[in-house]
Short mmCIF file of C-alpha atoms in Angstrom, two decimals:
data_model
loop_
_atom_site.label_atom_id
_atom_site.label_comp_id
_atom_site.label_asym_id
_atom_site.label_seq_id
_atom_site.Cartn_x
_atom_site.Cartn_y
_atom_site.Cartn_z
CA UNK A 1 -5.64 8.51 0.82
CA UNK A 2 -8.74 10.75 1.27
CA UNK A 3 -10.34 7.89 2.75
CA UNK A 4 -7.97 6.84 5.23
CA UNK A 5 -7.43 9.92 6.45
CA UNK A 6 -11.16 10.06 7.09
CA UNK A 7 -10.66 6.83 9.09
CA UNK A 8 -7.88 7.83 11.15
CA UNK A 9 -9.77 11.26 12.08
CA UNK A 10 -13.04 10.20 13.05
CA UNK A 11 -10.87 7.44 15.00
CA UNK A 12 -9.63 9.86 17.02
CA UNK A 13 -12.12 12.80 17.44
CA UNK A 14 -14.04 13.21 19.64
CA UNK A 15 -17.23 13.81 17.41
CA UNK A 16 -16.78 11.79 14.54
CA UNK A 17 -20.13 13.47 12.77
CA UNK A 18 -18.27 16.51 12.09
CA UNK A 19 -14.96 15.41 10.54
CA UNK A 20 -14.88 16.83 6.66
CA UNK A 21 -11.65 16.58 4.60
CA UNK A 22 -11.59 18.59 1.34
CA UNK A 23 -8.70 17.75 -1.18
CA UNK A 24 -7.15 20.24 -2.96
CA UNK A 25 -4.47 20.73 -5.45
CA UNK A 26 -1.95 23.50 -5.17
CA UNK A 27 0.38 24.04 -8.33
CA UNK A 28 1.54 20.27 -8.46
CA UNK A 29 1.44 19.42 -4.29
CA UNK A 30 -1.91 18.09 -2.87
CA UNK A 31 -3.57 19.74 0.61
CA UNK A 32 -5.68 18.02 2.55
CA UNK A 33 -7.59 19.89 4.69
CA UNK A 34 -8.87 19.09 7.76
CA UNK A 35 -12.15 20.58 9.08
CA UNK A 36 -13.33 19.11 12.90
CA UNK A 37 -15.66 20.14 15.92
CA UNK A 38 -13.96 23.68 18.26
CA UNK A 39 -13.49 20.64 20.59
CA UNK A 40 -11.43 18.42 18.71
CA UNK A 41 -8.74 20.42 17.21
CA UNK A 42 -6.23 20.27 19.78
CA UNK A 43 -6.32 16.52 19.81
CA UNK A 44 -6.07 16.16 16.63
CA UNK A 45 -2.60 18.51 16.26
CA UNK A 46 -1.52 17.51 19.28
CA UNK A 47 1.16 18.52 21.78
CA UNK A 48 3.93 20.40 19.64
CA UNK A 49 2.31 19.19 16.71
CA UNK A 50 3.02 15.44 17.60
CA UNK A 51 -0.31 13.88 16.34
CA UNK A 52 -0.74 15.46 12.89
CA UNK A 53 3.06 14.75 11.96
CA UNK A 54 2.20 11.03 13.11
CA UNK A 55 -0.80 11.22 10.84
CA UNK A 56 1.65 12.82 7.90
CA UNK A 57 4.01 9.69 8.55
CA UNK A 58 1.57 7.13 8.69
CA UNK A 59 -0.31 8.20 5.24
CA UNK A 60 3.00 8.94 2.98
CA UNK A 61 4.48 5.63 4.23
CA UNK A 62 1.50 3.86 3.62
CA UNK A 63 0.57 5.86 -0.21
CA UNK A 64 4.39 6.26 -0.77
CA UNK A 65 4.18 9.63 -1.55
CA UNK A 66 5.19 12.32 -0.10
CA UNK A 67 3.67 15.50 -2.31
CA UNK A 68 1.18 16.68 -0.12
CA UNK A 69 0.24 18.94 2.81
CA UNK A 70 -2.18 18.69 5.61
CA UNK A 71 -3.70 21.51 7.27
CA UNK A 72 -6.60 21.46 9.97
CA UNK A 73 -8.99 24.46 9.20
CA UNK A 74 -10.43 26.52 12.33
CA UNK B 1 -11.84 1.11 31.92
CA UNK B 2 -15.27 2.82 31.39
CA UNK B 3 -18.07 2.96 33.32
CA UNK B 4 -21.64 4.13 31.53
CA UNK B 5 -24.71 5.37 33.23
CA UNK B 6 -27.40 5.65 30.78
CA UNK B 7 -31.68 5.86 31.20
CA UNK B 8 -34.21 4.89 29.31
CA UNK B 9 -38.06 3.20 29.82
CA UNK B 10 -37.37 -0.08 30.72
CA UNK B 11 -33.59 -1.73 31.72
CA UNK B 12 -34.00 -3.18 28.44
CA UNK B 13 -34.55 -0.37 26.70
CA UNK B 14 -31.36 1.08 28.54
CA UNK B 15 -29.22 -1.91 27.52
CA UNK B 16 -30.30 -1.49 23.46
CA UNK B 17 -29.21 1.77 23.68
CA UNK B 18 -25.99 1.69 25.11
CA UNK B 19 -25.21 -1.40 22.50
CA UNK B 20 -26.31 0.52 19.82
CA UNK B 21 -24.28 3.93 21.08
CA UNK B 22 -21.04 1.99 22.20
CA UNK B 23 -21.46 -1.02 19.16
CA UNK B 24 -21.18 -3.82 22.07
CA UNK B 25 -21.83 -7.25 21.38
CA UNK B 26 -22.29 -9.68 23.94
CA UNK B 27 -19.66 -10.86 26.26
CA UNK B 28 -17.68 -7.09 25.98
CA UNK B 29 -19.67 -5.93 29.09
CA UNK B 30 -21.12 -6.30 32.47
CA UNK B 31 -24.15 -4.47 33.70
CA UNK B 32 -26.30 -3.52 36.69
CA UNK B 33 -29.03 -1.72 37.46
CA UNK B 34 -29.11 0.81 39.39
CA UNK B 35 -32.66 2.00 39.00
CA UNK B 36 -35.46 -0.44 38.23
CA UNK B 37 -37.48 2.53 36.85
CA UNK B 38 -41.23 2.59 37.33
CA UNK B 39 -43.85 3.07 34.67
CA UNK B 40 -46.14 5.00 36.63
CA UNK B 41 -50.41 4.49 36.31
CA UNK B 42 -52.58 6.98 34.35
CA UNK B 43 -49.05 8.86 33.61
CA UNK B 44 -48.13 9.37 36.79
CA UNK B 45 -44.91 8.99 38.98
CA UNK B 46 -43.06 7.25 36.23
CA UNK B 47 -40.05 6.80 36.70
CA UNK B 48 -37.18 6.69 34.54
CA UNK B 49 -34.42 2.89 34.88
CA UNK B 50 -30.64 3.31 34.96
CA UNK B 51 -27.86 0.81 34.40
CA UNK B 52 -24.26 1.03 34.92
CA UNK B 53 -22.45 -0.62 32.27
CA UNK B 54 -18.98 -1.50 32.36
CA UNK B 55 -16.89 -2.19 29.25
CA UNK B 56 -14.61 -5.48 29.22
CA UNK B 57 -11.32 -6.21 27.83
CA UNK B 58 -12.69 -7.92 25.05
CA UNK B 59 -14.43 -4.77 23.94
CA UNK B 60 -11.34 -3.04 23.56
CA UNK B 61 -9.32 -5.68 22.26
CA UNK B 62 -12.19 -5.98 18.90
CA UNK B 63 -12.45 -2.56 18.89
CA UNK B 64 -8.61 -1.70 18.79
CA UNK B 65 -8.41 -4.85 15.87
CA UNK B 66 -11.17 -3.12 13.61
CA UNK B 67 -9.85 0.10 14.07
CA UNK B 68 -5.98 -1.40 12.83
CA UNK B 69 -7.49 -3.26 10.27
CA UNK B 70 -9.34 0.18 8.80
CA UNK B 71 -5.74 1.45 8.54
CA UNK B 72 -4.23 -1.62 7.25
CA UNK B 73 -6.40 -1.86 4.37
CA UNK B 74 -4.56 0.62 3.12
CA UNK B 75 -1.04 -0.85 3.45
CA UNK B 76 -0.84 -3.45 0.70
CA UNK B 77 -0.54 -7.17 2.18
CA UNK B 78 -0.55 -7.44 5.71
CA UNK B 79 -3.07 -9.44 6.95
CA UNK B 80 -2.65 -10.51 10.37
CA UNK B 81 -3.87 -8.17 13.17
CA UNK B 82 -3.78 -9.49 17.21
CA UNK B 83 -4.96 -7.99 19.77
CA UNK B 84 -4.25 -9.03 23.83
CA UNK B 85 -4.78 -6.65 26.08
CA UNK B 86 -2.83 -7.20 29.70
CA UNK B 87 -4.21 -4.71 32.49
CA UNK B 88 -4.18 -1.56 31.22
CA UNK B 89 -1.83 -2.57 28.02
CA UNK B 90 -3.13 -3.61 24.83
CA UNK B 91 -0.21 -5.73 22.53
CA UNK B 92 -1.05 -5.43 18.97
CA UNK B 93 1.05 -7.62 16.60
CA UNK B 94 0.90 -7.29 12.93
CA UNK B 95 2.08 -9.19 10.04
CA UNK B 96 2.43 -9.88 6.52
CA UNK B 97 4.53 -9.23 3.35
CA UNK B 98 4.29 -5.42 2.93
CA UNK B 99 4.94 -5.07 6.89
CA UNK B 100 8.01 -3.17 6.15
CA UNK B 101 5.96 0.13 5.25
CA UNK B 102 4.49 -0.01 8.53
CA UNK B 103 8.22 0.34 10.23
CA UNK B 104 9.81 2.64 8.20
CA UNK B 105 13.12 4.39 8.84
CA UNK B 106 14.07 3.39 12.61
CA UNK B 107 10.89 2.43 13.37
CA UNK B 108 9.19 5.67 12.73
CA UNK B 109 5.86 4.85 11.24
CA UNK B 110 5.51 2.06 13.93
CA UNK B 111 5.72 4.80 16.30
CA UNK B 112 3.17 6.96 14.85
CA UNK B 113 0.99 4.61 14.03
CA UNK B 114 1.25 3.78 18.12
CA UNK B 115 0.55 7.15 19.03
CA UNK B 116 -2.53 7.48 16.78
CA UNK B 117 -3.59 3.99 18.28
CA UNK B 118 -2.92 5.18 21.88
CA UNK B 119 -5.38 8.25 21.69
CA UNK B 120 -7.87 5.73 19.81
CA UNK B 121 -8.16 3.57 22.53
CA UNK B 122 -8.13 6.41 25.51
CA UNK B 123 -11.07 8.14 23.80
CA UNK B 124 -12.89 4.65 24.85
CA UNK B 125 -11.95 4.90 28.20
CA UNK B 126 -11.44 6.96 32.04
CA UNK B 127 -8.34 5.24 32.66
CA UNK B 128 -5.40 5.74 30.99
CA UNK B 129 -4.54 2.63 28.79
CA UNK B 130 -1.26 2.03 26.90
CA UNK B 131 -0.49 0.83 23.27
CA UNK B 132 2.64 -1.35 22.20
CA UNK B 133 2.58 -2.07 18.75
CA UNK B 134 5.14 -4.27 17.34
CA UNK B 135 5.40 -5.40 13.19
CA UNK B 136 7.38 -7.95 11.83
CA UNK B 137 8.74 -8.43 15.15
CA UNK B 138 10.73 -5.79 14.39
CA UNK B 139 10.65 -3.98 18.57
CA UNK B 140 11.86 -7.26 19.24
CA UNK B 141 14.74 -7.59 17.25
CA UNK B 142 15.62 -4.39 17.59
CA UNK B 143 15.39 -5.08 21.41
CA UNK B 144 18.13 -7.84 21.12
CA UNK B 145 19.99 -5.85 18.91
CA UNK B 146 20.16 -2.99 21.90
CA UNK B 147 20.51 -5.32 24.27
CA UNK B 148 24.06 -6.19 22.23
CA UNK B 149 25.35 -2.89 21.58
CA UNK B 150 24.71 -2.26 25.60
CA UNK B 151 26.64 -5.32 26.04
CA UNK B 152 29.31 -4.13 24.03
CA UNK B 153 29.55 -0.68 25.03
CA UNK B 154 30.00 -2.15 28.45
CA UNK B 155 32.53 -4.12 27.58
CA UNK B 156 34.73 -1.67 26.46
CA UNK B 157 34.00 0.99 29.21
CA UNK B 158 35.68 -1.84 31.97
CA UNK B 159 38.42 -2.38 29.93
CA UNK B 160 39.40 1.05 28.97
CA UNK B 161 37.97 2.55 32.48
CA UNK B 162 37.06 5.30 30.03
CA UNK B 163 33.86 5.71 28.28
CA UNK B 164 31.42 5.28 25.15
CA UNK B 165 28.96 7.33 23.62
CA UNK B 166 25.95 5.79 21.80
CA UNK B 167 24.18 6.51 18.87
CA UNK B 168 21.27 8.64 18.79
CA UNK B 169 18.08 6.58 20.12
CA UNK B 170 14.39 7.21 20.87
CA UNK B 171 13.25 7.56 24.23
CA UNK B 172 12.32 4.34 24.90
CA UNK B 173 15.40 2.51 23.50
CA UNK B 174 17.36 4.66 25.55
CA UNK B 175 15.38 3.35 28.53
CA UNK B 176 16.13 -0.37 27.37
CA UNK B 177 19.94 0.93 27.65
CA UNK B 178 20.05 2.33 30.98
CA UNK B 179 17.99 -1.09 32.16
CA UNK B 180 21.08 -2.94 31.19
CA UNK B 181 24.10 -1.23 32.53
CA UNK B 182 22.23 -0.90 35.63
CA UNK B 183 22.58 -4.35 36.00
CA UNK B 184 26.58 -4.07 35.79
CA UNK B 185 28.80 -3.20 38.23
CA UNK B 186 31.13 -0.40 37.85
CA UNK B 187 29.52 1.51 35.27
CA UNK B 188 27.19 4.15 35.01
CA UNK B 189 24.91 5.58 32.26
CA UNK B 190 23.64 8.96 31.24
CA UNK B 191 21.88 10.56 28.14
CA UNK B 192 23.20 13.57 26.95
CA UNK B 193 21.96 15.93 23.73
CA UNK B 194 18.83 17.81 22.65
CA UNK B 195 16.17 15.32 20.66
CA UNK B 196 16.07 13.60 17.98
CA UNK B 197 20.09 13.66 18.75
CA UNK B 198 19.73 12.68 22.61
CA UNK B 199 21.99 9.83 23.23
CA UNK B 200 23.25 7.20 26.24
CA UNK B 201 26.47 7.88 27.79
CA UNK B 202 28.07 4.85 29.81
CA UNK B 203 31.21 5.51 31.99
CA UNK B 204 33.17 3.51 34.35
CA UNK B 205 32.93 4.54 38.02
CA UNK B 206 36.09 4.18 40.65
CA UNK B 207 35.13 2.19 43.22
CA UNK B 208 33.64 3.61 46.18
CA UNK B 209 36.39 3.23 48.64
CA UNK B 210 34.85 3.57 52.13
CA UNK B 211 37.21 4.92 53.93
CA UNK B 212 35.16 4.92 57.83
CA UNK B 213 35.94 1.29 57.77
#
């Protein structure tokens, strides 16, 4: 999932050199976060949030699972 | 879609690099030059060349495919990706066993997965360019299927000269909706509610009775 999220990111950023996901486990729930360039993080959330939930739908329908959390990391 | 201005040495030189910045092949773009460039003698007066590259269709359309296909190795078995890109909107059809995942629950992850493609695409280029995705032919059954309950709805609103309230839609299938009743006469359509709960509204209309005549 790491992976594809990885994809998707650097897919969308603006500078695809400084996209870093670091996976993390919190009690029994998975985080995911997102580290990109000043520049990039309002793409990437998007307006009201719209382009990080897509990104939330489009991983747990593709894995299946649900359990996890994304954050993007200023 | 995107015009490039980049230097270098020689024209050639200017050309390698943009293929190797942009990952163009051949046929995805045109060129000119805008600047021979001169090398100079004994150092001197050089000067640097400039093209103008413009991307082509087909450069989106391969670059849109690989980026799909990057995502769709992730979604089990579904295997076939196509691209066509139509003025400034690029179709993508995809198909394959597991295509189901890719639709979800009203057609949710099909939208998301459009809206992730969308801002793909626009990061390649000045103009704005749209993104229709469709799985399974799903938006097009689903576009009949609207296209029936309009129909229906319709039906009932000139026989009881009352009117019917719809279910809760997306945007862009209540759009499909008001397309169709606007093709009837004597009824009239509205949406109503807050999202996600917005919904069409169709009502019969008196007859405008002009009464100058």
């Amino acid at each position: 999932m790491k992976a594809l999220l990885e994809h998707i990111l650097k897919g969308i950023v603006k500078h695809p050199e400084d996209v870093v996901v670091v996976q993390l486990e919190d009690g029994d729930k998975k985080v995911y976060e997102i580290v990109v360039n000043e520049e990039d993080v309002g793409q990437v959330i998007g307006k009201d949030g719209r382009t990080i939930k897509s990104i939330k739908i489009l991983l747990s329908s593709l894995s299946g699972k649900d359990d996890f959390t994304l954050k993007v990391v200023r | 879609m995107k015009r490039i201005r980049i230097k270098a040495e020689s024209v050639e030189d200017a050309l390698e690099k943009a293929r190797k910045k942009y990952d163009l092949r051949e046929g995805e773009y045109k060129y000119e030059v805008k600047d021979k460039g001169f090398k100079g003698f004994l150092g001197l007066f050089a000067k640097e060349a400039e093209v103008e590259i413009v991307l082509k269709k087909r450069y989106y359309e391969r670059k849109v495919e690989e980026f799909v296909r990057g995502i769709l190795n992730f979604a089990g078995n579904v295997s076939k990706v196509q691209v066509r890109g139509n003025g400034k909107t690029y179709f993508v059809y995809i198909d394959g066993e597991d295509v189901g995942k890719l639709i979800g629950k009203h057609g949710k992850t099909l939208a998301a997965l459009q809206h992730i493609v969308t801002i793909y695409v626009n990061r390649l280029s000045d103009v704005k360019l749209n993104v229709v995705i469709d799985a399974g032919e799903y938006r097009e059954r689903r576009k009949r299927q609207l296209e029936n309950i309009a129909k229906e709805a319709i039906r009932k609103v000139q026989e009881s000269k009352g009117k019917v309230e719809l279910d809760p839609m997306f945007p862009f299938e209540r759009r499909i909706i008001h397309e169709i009743v606007k093709k009837y006469k004597g009824v009239t359509s509205y949406s109503i509610g807050v999202e996600p709960y917005r919904r069409v509204v169709i009502e019969y209309v008196r007859r405008q009775v002009n009464t100058r005549r």
